[in-house]
Amino acid sequence: MPRLPAISLLPAACLAVALACAGGPARHPKAPPEVPGMVYIPAGPFLMGSDDGFDDEAPAHRVVLPGYYIDRQEVTVGEYRRFARAAGREVPRAVGHALSGRDELPVVDVTWEEARDYCEWAGKRLPTEAEWEKAARGTDGRRYPWGNEPPYHGGRHWACYAATLFHNPVYPRIVPGDFYATDRSPYGVLDMAGNVAEWTASTYDPYPGNAFSSPLFGKGLHVIRGGSWRSSAELLRVTRRRVASVAGYHRNDVGFRCVRDGGG
């Protein structure tokens, strides 16, 4: 089973000093190899969490990650169907009914275990919360993958979320991964604000230094990240955490994407 990467926390006050004192001539590392369907997220620090969101998002803190690859789009119905056929698994109920014949759409209605098993079958793994958030927001601390502007501005919606159904009910609830090209992170990863929410490898626990107490902390329940077609604008923020409240949890707005180690 693939191992999750080590995460090191770096206090904000120390980060600038560490970067300024690195010393030595500038190095130009070799570009990582391209992996079809995946985006490389370079090693380094980023700001995780928020001090002005929900209690479990605090405190904002610096996290340092090694380099890794993440799927550009969410795993599709067609991709999951190939896994189910190869592994002798049943497809999720939504795939056999509502999403029948729509292989280009993100797969939903999968449990955490099913998502994990697919990623392992594909030679990958589920992303940690930190990996997911860095891929979604980059290193500038933005609120949404595209920046700090609200999801509806400039006369159009920037992601697939609940308001798109209200304003234009002919839009489908779930759309192909490249339907909203504006829902794009600084690295070019798609649909990390809307469309379907996504499983992570992380369990629901407080961030270091957070005094907030939740009865769900420490229960081994897994975190879901990203908004979906059911979400309000406030729930599309890249720092928002959602937790599967029971074992075996699955919903028609929850899918997943995978990562793989990339060195660096």
PDB file of C-alpha atoms in Angstrom:
ATOM      1  CA  MET A   1       0.000   0.000   0.000  1.00  0.00           C
ATOM      2  CA  PRO A   2       1.457   3.436  -0.939  1.00  0.00           C
ATOM      3  CA  ARG A   3       2.749   5.390   2.017  1.00  0.00           C
ATOM      4  CA  LEU A   4       1.514   8.878   2.744  1.00  0.00           C
ATOM      5  CA  PRO A   5       4.188  11.592   2.609  1.00  0.00           C
ATOM      6  CA  ALA A   6       5.620  13.181   5.706  1.00  0.00           C
ATOM      7  CA  ILE A   7       4.308  16.667   6.379  1.00  0.00           C
ATOM      8  CA  SER A   8       6.394  19.243   8.155  1.00  0.00           C
ATOM      9  CA  LEU A   9       4.893  22.344   9.746  1.00  0.00           C
ATOM     10  CA  LEU A  10       6.815  25.593   9.498  1.00  0.00           C
ATOM     11  CA  PRO A  11       5.742  28.579  11.622  1.00  0.00           C
ATOM     12  CA  ALA A  12       5.053  31.658   9.499  1.00  0.00           C
ATOM     13  CA  ALA A  13       7.688  33.713  11.334  1.00  0.00           C
ATOM     14  CA  CYS A  14      10.366  31.166  10.470  1.00  0.00           C
ATOM     15  CA  LEU A  15       9.440  30.691   6.848  1.00  0.00           C
ATOM     16  CA  ALA A  16      10.884  33.937   5.508  1.00  0.00           C
ATOM     17  CA  VAL A  17      14.103  33.418   7.460  1.00  0.00           C
ATOM     18  CA  ALA A  18      14.470  29.873   6.178  1.00  0.00           C
ATOM     19  CA  LEU A  19      13.983  30.970   2.591  1.00  0.00           C
ATOM     20  CA  ALA A  20      16.235  34.026   2.871  1.00  0.00           C
ATOM     21  CA  CYS A  21      19.080  32.141   4.507  1.00  0.00           C
ATOM     22  CA  ALA A  22      19.142  29.212   2.124  1.00  0.00           C
ATOM     23  CA  GLY A  23      22.305  30.635   0.568  1.00  0.00           C
ATOM     24  CA  GLY A  24      24.333  29.226  -2.304  1.00  0.00           C
ATOM     25  CA  PRO A  25      23.827  29.720  -6.017  1.00  0.00           C
ATOM     26  CA  ALA A  26      20.355  29.394  -7.480  1.00  0.00           C
ATOM     27  CA  ARG A  27      19.594  25.899  -8.673  1.00  0.00           C
ATOM     28  CA  HIS A  28      17.454  24.982 -11.636  1.00  0.00           C
ATOM     29  CA  PRO A  29      16.082  21.517 -10.927  1.00  0.00           C
ATOM     30  CA  LYS A  30      15.218  19.263 -13.814  1.00  0.00           C
ATOM     31  CA  ALA A  31      11.581  19.509 -14.826  1.00  0.00           C
ATOM     32  CA  PRO A  32       9.560  16.523 -13.568  1.00  0.00           C
ATOM     33  CA  PRO A  33       8.390  14.068 -16.222  1.00  0.00           C
ATOM     34  CA  GLU A  34       4.873  14.527 -17.534  1.00  0.00           C
ATOM     35  CA  VAL A  35       2.284  11.999 -16.400  1.00  0.00           C
ATOM     36  CA  PRO A  36      -0.813  11.713 -18.625  1.00  0.00           C
ATOM     37  CA  GLY A  37      -3.913  13.097 -16.948  1.00  0.00           C
ATOM     38  CA  MET A  38      -1.988  14.388 -13.921  1.00  0.00           C
ATOM     39  CA  VAL A  39      -0.517  17.720 -12.798  1.00  0.00           C
ATOM     40  CA  TYR A  40       2.764  18.069 -10.924  1.00  0.00           C
ATOM     41  CA  ILE A  41       2.596  20.066  -7.678  1.00  0.00           C
ATOM     42  CA  PRO A  42       6.111  21.237  -6.782  1.00  0.00           C
ATOM     43  CA  ALA A  43       7.693  20.733  -3.379  1.00  0.00           C
ATOM     44  CA  GLY A  44       7.615  23.590  -0.910  1.00  0.00           C
ATOM     45  CA  PRO A  45       5.513  25.455   1.644  1.00  0.00           C
ATOM     46  CA  PHE A  46       1.960  26.747   1.357  1.00  0.00           C
ATOM     47  CA  LEU A  47      -0.642  28.295   3.651  1.00  0.00           C
ATOM     48  CA  MET A  48      -3.181  25.746   4.908  1.00  0.00           C
ATOM     49  CA  GLY A  49      -6.413  26.540   6.734  1.00  0.00           C
ATOM     50  CA  SER A  50      -8.125  29.836   7.463  1.00  0.00           C
ATOM     51  CA  ASP A  51      -8.631  32.180  10.394  1.00  0.00           C
ATOM     52  CA  ASP A  52     -11.917  33.562   9.029  1.00  0.00           C
ATOM     53  CA  GLY A  53     -13.742  30.362   8.086  1.00  0.00           C
ATOM     54  CA  PHE A  54     -15.407  27.679  10.202  1.00  0.00           C
ATOM     55  CA  ASP A  55     -13.838  26.775  13.550  1.00  0.00           C
ATOM     56  CA  ASP A  56     -12.254  23.553  12.309  1.00  0.00           C
ATOM     57  CA  GLU A  57     -10.365  25.414   9.548  1.00  0.00           C
ATOM     58  CA  ALA A  58      -8.216  27.347  12.028  1.00  0.00           C
ATOM     59  CA  PRO A  59      -5.511  28.267  12.522  1.00  0.00           C
ATOM     60  CA  ALA A  60      -4.011  29.226   9.193  1.00  0.00           C
ATOM     61  CA  HIS A  61      -0.588  27.588   9.231  1.00  0.00           C
ATOM     62  CA  ARG A  62       2.337  26.849   6.947  1.00  0.00           C
ATOM     63  CA  VAL A  63       2.802  23.296   5.712  1.00  0.00           C
ATOM     64  CA  VAL A  64       5.736  21.976   3.696  1.00  0.00           C
ATOM     65  CA  LEU A  65       5.128  19.115   1.260  1.00  0.00           C
ATOM     66  CA  PRO A  66       7.344  17.120  -1.101  1.00  0.00           C
ATOM     67  CA  GLY A  67       6.474  17.220  -4.797  1.00  0.00           C
ATOM     68  CA  TYR A  68       3.620  15.034  -6.026  1.00  0.00           C
ATOM     69  CA  TYR A  69       1.235  14.503  -8.925  1.00  0.00           C
ATOM     70  CA  ILE A  70      -2.542  14.897  -8.729  1.00  0.00           C
ATOM     71  CA  ASP A  71      -5.248  13.980 -11.224  1.00  0.00           C
ATOM     72  CA  ARG A  72      -6.222  16.981 -13.338  1.00  0.00           C
ATOM     73  CA  GLN A  73      -9.874  15.939 -13.182  1.00  0.00           C
ATOM     74  CA  GLU A  74     -12.004  13.819 -10.912  1.00  0.00           C
ATOM     75  CA  VAL A  75     -12.132  10.080 -11.601  1.00  0.00           C
ATOM     76  CA  THR A  76     -14.851   9.430 -14.163  1.00  0.00           C
ATOM     77  CA  VAL A  77     -17.628   6.894 -14.420  1.00  0.00           C
ATOM     78  CA  GLY A  78     -15.816   5.199 -17.307  1.00  0.00           C
ATOM     79  CA  GLU A  79     -12.552   4.934 -15.388  1.00  0.00           C
ATOM     80  CA  TYR A  80     -14.291   3.507 -12.337  1.00  0.00           C
ATOM     81  CA  ARG A  81     -16.275   1.081 -14.471  1.00  0.00           C
ATOM     82  CA  ARG A  82     -13.030  -0.360 -15.887  1.00  0.00           C
ATOM     83  CA  PHE A  83     -11.730  -0.849 -12.341  1.00  0.00           C
ATOM     84  CA  ALA A  84     -14.943  -2.527 -11.201  1.00  0.00           C
ATOM     85  CA  ARG A  85     -14.831  -4.890 -14.157  1.00  0.00           C
ATOM     86  CA  ALA A  86     -11.168  -5.787 -13.584  1.00  0.00           C
ATOM     87  CA  ALA A  87     -11.581  -6.227  -9.831  1.00  0.00           C
ATOM     88  CA  GLY A  88     -14.904  -8.037  -9.929  1.00  0.00           C
ATOM     89  CA  ARG A  89     -16.669  -5.233  -8.062  1.00  0.00           C
ATOM     90  CA  GLU A  90     -20.177  -3.880  -8.337  1.00  0.00           C
ATOM     91  CA  VAL A  91     -20.493  -0.347  -9.655  1.00  0.00           C
ATOM     92  CA  PRO A  92     -22.047   2.278  -7.349  1.00  0.00           C
ATOM     93  CA  ARG A  93     -25.823   2.572  -7.574  1.00  0.00           C
ATOM     94  CA  ALA A  94     -25.627   5.962  -9.309  1.00  0.00           C
ATOM     95  CA  VAL A  95     -23.355   4.541 -12.014  1.00  0.00           C
ATOM     96  CA  GLY A  96     -25.803   1.785 -12.809  1.00  0.00           C
ATOM     97  CA  HIS A  97     -28.815   4.103 -12.877  1.00  0.00           C
ATOM     98  CA  ALA A  98     -28.613   7.899 -13.032  1.00  0.00           C
ATOM     99  CA  LEU A  99     -25.153   7.963 -14.642  1.00  0.00           C
ATOM    100  CA  SER A 100     -25.665   5.009 -16.956  1.00  0.00           C
ATOM    101  CA  GLY A 101     -24.139   5.768 -20.345  1.00  0.00           C
ATOM    102  CA  ARG A 102     -22.379   8.903 -19.075  1.00  0.00           C
ATOM    103  CA  ASP A 103     -18.815   7.649 -18.800  1.00  0.00           C
ATOM    104  CA  GLU A 104     -17.369  11.169 -19.082  1.00  0.00           C
ATOM    105  CA  LEU A 105     -18.955  12.381 -15.812  1.00  0.00           C
ATOM    106  CA  PRO A 106     -17.264  12.185 -12.393  1.00  0.00           C
ATOM    107  CA  VAL A 107     -18.124   9.011 -10.535  1.00  0.00           C
ATOM    108  CA  VAL A 108     -20.134   9.546  -7.327  1.00  0.00           C
ATOM    109  CA  ASP A 109     -21.856   7.471  -4.661  1.00  0.00           C
ATOM    110  CA  VAL A 110     -18.592   5.728  -3.757  1.00  0.00           C
ATOM    111  CA  THR A 111     -17.456   4.983  -0.221  1.00  0.00           C
ATOM    112  CA  TRP A 112     -14.025   5.964   1.079  1.00  0.00           C
ATOM    113  CA  GLU A 113     -12.903   2.335   0.844  1.00  0.00           C
ATOM    114  CA  GLU A 114     -14.019   2.094  -2.781  1.00  0.00           C
ATOM    115  CA  ALA A 115     -12.176   5.305  -3.653  1.00  0.00           C
ATOM    116  CA  ARG A 116      -9.041   4.063  -1.881  1.00  0.00           C
ATOM    117  CA  ASP A 117      -9.198   0.718  -3.673  1.00  0.00           C
ATOM    118  CA  TYR A 118      -9.551   2.363  -7.070  1.00  0.00           C
ATOM    119  CA  CYS A 119      -6.516   4.581  -6.480  1.00  0.00           C
ATOM    120  CA  GLU A 120      -4.415   1.608  -5.372  1.00  0.00           C
ATOM    121  CA  TRP A 121      -5.541  -0.386  -8.425  1.00  0.00           C
ATOM    122  CA  ALA A 122      -4.426   2.540 -10.602  1.00  0.00           C
ATOM    123  CA  GLY A 123      -1.007   2.656  -8.887  1.00  0.00           C
ATOM    124  CA  LYS A 124      -1.882   5.813  -6.996  1.00  0.00           C
ATOM    125  CA  ARG A 125      -3.456   6.790  -3.664  1.00  0.00           C
ATOM    126  CA  LEU A 126      -5.967   9.227  -2.215  1.00  0.00           C
ATOM    127  CA  PRO A 127      -4.576  12.703  -1.468  1.00  0.00           C
ATOM    128  CA  THR A 128      -4.086  13.921   2.056  1.00  0.00           C
ATOM    129  CA  GLU A 129      -5.982  17.042   3.090  1.00  0.00           C
ATOM    130  CA  ALA A 130      -2.780  19.045   2.751  1.00  0.00           C
ATOM    131  CA  GLU A 131      -2.073  17.728  -0.743  1.00  0.00           C
ATOM    132  CA  TRP A 132      -5.615  18.453  -1.834  1.00  0.00           C
ATOM    133  CA  GLU A 133      -5.582  22.001  -0.454  1.00  0.00           C
ATOM    134  CA  LYS A 134      -2.213  22.958  -1.917  1.00  0.00           C
ATOM    135  CA  ALA A 135      -3.288  21.701  -5.342  1.00  0.00           C
ATOM    136  CA  ALA A 136      -6.479  23.771  -5.021  1.00  0.00           C
ATOM    137  CA  ARG A 137      -5.099  27.106  -3.781  1.00  0.00           C
ATOM    138  CA  GLY A 138      -1.409  27.255  -4.625  1.00  0.00           C
ATOM    139  CA  THR A 139       0.894  29.284  -2.401  1.00  0.00           C
ATOM    140  CA  ASP A 140      -0.848  32.670  -2.193  1.00  0.00           C
ATOM    141  CA  GLY A 141      -3.557  31.771   0.343  1.00  0.00           C
ATOM    142  CA  ARG A 142      -6.510  32.388  -1.995  1.00  0.00           C
ATOM    143  CA  ARG A 143     -10.112  31.559  -1.031  1.00  0.00           C
ATOM    144  CA  TYR A 144     -11.111  29.789  -4.249  1.00  0.00           C
ATOM    145  CA  PRO A 145      -9.104  27.948  -6.898  1.00  0.00           C
ATOM    146  CA  TRP A 146      -9.403  30.902  -9.305  1.00  0.00           C
ATOM    147  CA  GLY A 147      -8.652  33.643  -6.729  1.00  0.00           C
ATOM    148  CA  ASN A 148     -10.602  35.621  -4.140  1.00  0.00           C
ATOM    149  CA  GLU A 149     -13.535  36.712  -6.294  1.00  0.00           C
ATOM    150  CA  PRO A 150     -16.895  35.165  -5.353  1.00  0.00           C
ATOM    151  CA  PRO A 151     -18.132  32.244  -7.467  1.00  0.00           C
ATOM    152  CA  TYR A 152     -20.606  34.480  -9.282  1.00  0.00           C
ATOM    153  CA  HIS A 153     -19.124  37.657 -10.714  1.00  0.00           C
ATOM    154  CA  GLY A 154     -18.561  39.192 -14.084  1.00  0.00           C
ATOM    155  CA  GLY A 155     -21.981  37.976 -15.166  1.00  0.00           C
ATOM    156  CA  ARG A 156     -21.256  34.266 -15.003  1.00  0.00           C
ATOM    157  CA  HIS A 157     -20.776  31.384 -12.623  1.00  0.00           C
ATOM    158  CA  TRP A 158     -17.195  30.214 -12.134  1.00  0.00           C
ATOM    159  CA  ALA A 159     -18.001  26.718 -10.861  1.00  0.00           C
ATOM    160  CA  CYS A 160     -20.732  24.086 -10.798  1.00  0.00           C
ATOM    161  CA  TYR A 161     -22.574  24.682  -7.514  1.00  0.00           C
ATOM    162  CA  ALA A 162     -26.113  25.103  -6.175  1.00  0.00           C
ATOM    163  CA  ALA A 163     -26.630  28.613  -7.563  1.00  0.00           C
ATOM    164  CA  THR A 164     -26.035  27.424 -11.123  1.00  0.00           C
ATOM    165  CA  LEU A 165     -29.099  25.204 -10.825  1.00  0.00           C
ATOM    166  CA  PHE A 166     -31.158  28.078  -9.411  1.00  0.00           C
ATOM    167  CA  HIS A 167     -30.175  30.523 -12.160  1.00  0.00           C
ATOM    168  CA  ASN A 168     -30.207  28.015 -15.003  1.00  0.00           C
ATOM    169  CA  PRO A 169     -32.102  24.834 -14.109  1.00  0.00           C
ATOM    170  CA  VAL A 170     -31.391  23.246 -17.493  1.00  0.00           C
ATOM    171  CA  TYR A 171     -27.750  22.727 -16.466  1.00  0.00           C
ATOM    172  CA  PRO A 172     -27.116  19.138 -15.380  1.00  0.00           C
ATOM    173  CA  ARG A 173     -26.252  18.571 -11.738  1.00  0.00           C
ATOM    174  CA  ILE A 174     -22.916  16.928 -12.534  1.00  0.00           C
ATOM    175  CA  VAL A 175     -20.897  18.062 -15.522  1.00  0.00           C
ATOM    176  CA  PRO A 176     -17.793  16.769 -17.346  1.00  0.00           C
ATOM    177  CA  GLY A 177     -14.518  17.815 -15.768  1.00  0.00           C
ATOM    178  CA  ASP A 178     -13.713  20.511 -18.319  1.00  0.00           C
ATOM    179  CA  PHE A 179     -17.194  22.087 -18.431  1.00  0.00           C
ATOM    180  CA  TYR A 180     -16.253  24.968 -16.116  1.00  0.00           C
ATOM    181  CA  ALA A 181     -12.750  25.835 -17.275  1.00  0.00           C
ATOM    182  CA  THR A 182     -12.854  28.785 -14.844  1.00  0.00           C
ATOM    183  CA  ASP A 183     -12.890  26.375 -11.874  1.00  0.00           C
ATOM    184  CA  ARG A 184      -9.152  25.944 -12.282  1.00  0.00           C
ATOM    185  CA  SER A 185      -6.423  26.095  -9.636  1.00  0.00           C
ATOM    186  CA  PRO A 186      -3.100  27.950 -10.057  1.00  0.00           C
ATOM    187  CA  TYR A 187      -1.581  24.634 -11.151  1.00  0.00           C
ATOM    188  CA  GLY A 188      -4.321  23.867 -13.676  1.00  0.00           C
ATOM    189  CA  VAL A 189      -6.258  21.320 -11.588  1.00  0.00           C
ATOM    190  CA  LEU A 190      -9.981  21.385 -12.429  1.00  0.00           C
ATOM    191  CA  ASP A 191     -13.200  21.279 -10.388  1.00  0.00           C
ATOM    192  CA  MET A 192     -11.762  21.733  -6.906  1.00  0.00           C
ATOM    193  CA  ALA A 193     -14.502  24.188  -5.903  1.00  0.00           C
ATOM    194  CA  GLY A 194     -17.609  22.677  -7.457  1.00  0.00           C
ATOM    195  CA  ASN A 195     -19.023  19.757  -9.426  1.00  0.00           C
ATOM    196  CA  VAL A 196     -18.479  16.934  -6.901  1.00  0.00           C
ATOM    197  CA  ALA A 197     -16.807  16.928  -3.496  1.00  0.00           C
ATOM    198  CA  GLU A 198     -13.850  14.594  -3.008  1.00  0.00           C
ATOM    199  CA  TRP A 199     -12.574  12.018  -0.554  1.00  0.00           C
ATOM    200  CA  THR A 200      -9.158  12.458   1.055  1.00  0.00           C
ATOM    201  CA  ALA A 201      -6.902  10.030   2.891  1.00  0.00           C
ATOM    202  CA  SER A 202      -6.973  12.156   6.055  1.00  0.00           C
ATOM    203  CA  THR A 203      -9.064  11.536   9.135  1.00  0.00           C
ATOM    204  CA  TYR A 204     -10.953  14.377  10.809  1.00  0.00           C
ATOM    205  CA  ASP A 205      -8.732  15.814  13.519  1.00  0.00           C
ATOM    206  CA  PRO A 206      -7.949  19.339  14.765  1.00  0.00           C
ATOM    207  CA  TYR A 207      -5.125  21.303  13.223  1.00  0.00           C
ATOM    208  CA  PRO A 208      -2.109  21.941  15.482  1.00  0.00           C
ATOM    209  CA  GLY A 209      -2.894  24.815  17.829  1.00  0.00           C
ATOM    210  CA  ASN A 210      -6.679  24.616  17.384  1.00  0.00           C
ATOM    211  CA  ALA A 211      -8.600  24.686  20.667  1.00  0.00           C
ATOM    212  CA  PHE A 212     -11.932  23.972  18.967  1.00  0.00           C
ATOM    213  CA  SER A 213     -13.505  20.702  20.073  1.00  0.00           C
ATOM    214  CA  SER A 214     -15.724  18.529  17.895  1.00  0.00           C
ATOM    215  CA  PRO A 215     -17.352  15.238  18.939  1.00  0.00           C
ATOM    216  CA  LEU A 216     -16.246  13.869  15.558  1.00  0.00           C
ATOM    217  CA  PHE A 217     -12.536  14.492  16.136  1.00  0.00           C
ATOM    218  CA  GLY A 218     -10.508  11.345  16.713  1.00  0.00           C
ATOM    219  CA  LYS A 219     -13.203   8.956  15.470  1.00  0.00           C
ATOM    220  CA  GLY A 220     -11.301   7.802  12.391  1.00  0.00           C
ATOM    221  CA  LEU A 221     -13.819   9.440  10.055  1.00  0.00           C
ATOM    222  CA  HIS A 222     -12.436  10.691   6.769  1.00  0.00           C
ATOM    223  CA  VAL A 223     -12.422  14.238   5.470  1.00  0.00           C
ATOM    224  CA  ILE A 224     -14.150  15.257   2.251  1.00  0.00           C
ATOM    225  CA  ARG A 225     -12.852  18.350   0.457  1.00  0.00           C
ATOM    226  CA  GLY A 226     -14.260  20.719  -2.135  1.00  0.00           C
ATOM    227  CA  GLY A 227     -17.772  21.895  -2.871  1.00  0.00           C
ATOM    228  CA  SER A 228     -20.266  20.234  -5.175  1.00  0.00           C
ATOM    229  CA  TRP A 229     -23.355  20.928  -7.238  1.00  0.00           C
ATOM    230  CA  ARG A 230     -25.286  20.924  -3.935  1.00  0.00           C
ATOM    231  CA  SER A 231     -23.097  23.544  -2.209  1.00  0.00           C
ATOM    232  CA  SER A 232     -23.746  27.197  -1.485  1.00  0.00           C
ATOM    233  CA  ALA A 233     -21.044  29.713  -2.421  1.00  0.00           C
ATOM    234  CA  GLU A 234     -19.666  29.786   1.143  1.00  0.00           C
ATOM    235  CA  LEU A 235     -18.992  26.053   0.977  1.00  0.00           C
ATOM    236  CA  LEU A 236     -16.828  26.308  -2.140  1.00  0.00           C
ATOM    237  CA  ARG A 237     -13.854  27.792  -0.271  1.00  0.00           C
ATOM    238  CA  VAL A 238     -10.710  25.675  -0.585  1.00  0.00           C
ATOM    239  CA  THR A 239     -10.203  25.573   3.201  1.00  0.00           C
ATOM    240  CA  ARG A 240     -13.627  24.177   4.046  1.00  0.00           C
ATOM    241  CA  ARG A 241     -13.602  20.740   5.678  1.00  0.00           C
ATOM    242  CA  ARG A 242     -16.460  18.255   5.463  1.00  0.00           C
ATOM    243  CA  VAL A 243     -16.513  14.977   7.340  1.00  0.00           C
ATOM    244  CA  ALA A 244     -18.166  11.642   6.639  1.00  0.00           C
ATOM    245  CA  SER A 245     -20.339  11.319   9.721  1.00  0.00           C
ATOM    246  CA  VAL A 246     -20.655   7.521   9.604  1.00  0.00           C
ATOM    247  CA  ALA A 247     -18.639   4.578   8.326  1.00  0.00           C
ATOM    248  CA  GLY A 248     -19.635   3.474   4.831  1.00  0.00           C
ATOM    249  CA  TYR A 249     -20.769   7.000   3.956  1.00  0.00           C
ATOM    250  CA  HIS A 250     -21.561   7.691   0.290  1.00  0.00           C
ATOM    251  CA  ARG A 251     -23.561  10.394  -1.464  1.00  0.00           C
ATOM    252  CA  ASN A 252     -24.510  11.459  -4.955  1.00  0.00           C
ATOM    253  CA  ASP A 253     -22.301  14.545  -4.762  1.00  0.00           C
ATOM    254  CA  VAL A 254     -19.089  12.894  -3.491  1.00  0.00           C
ATOM    255  CA  GLY A 255     -16.407  11.486  -5.777  1.00  0.00           C
ATOM    256  CA  PHE A 256     -12.611  11.542  -5.680  1.00  0.00           C
ATOM    257  CA  ARG A 257      -9.318  11.992  -7.504  1.00  0.00           C
ATOM    258  CA  CYS A 258      -5.938  10.360  -6.931  1.00  0.00           C
ATOM    259  CA  VAL A 259      -2.328  11.392  -6.379  1.00  0.00           C
ATOM    260  CA  ARG A 260       1.051   9.744  -6.756  1.00  0.00           C
ATOM    261  CA  ASP A 261       4.436  10.573  -5.298  1.00  0.00           C
ATOM    262  CA  GLY A 262       6.669  12.701  -7.445  1.00  0.00           C
ATOM    263  CA  GLY A 263       9.849  13.343  -5.469  1.00  0.00           C
ATOM    264  CA  GLY A 264      11.306  16.742  -4.795  1.00  0.00           C
TER     265      GLY A 264
END
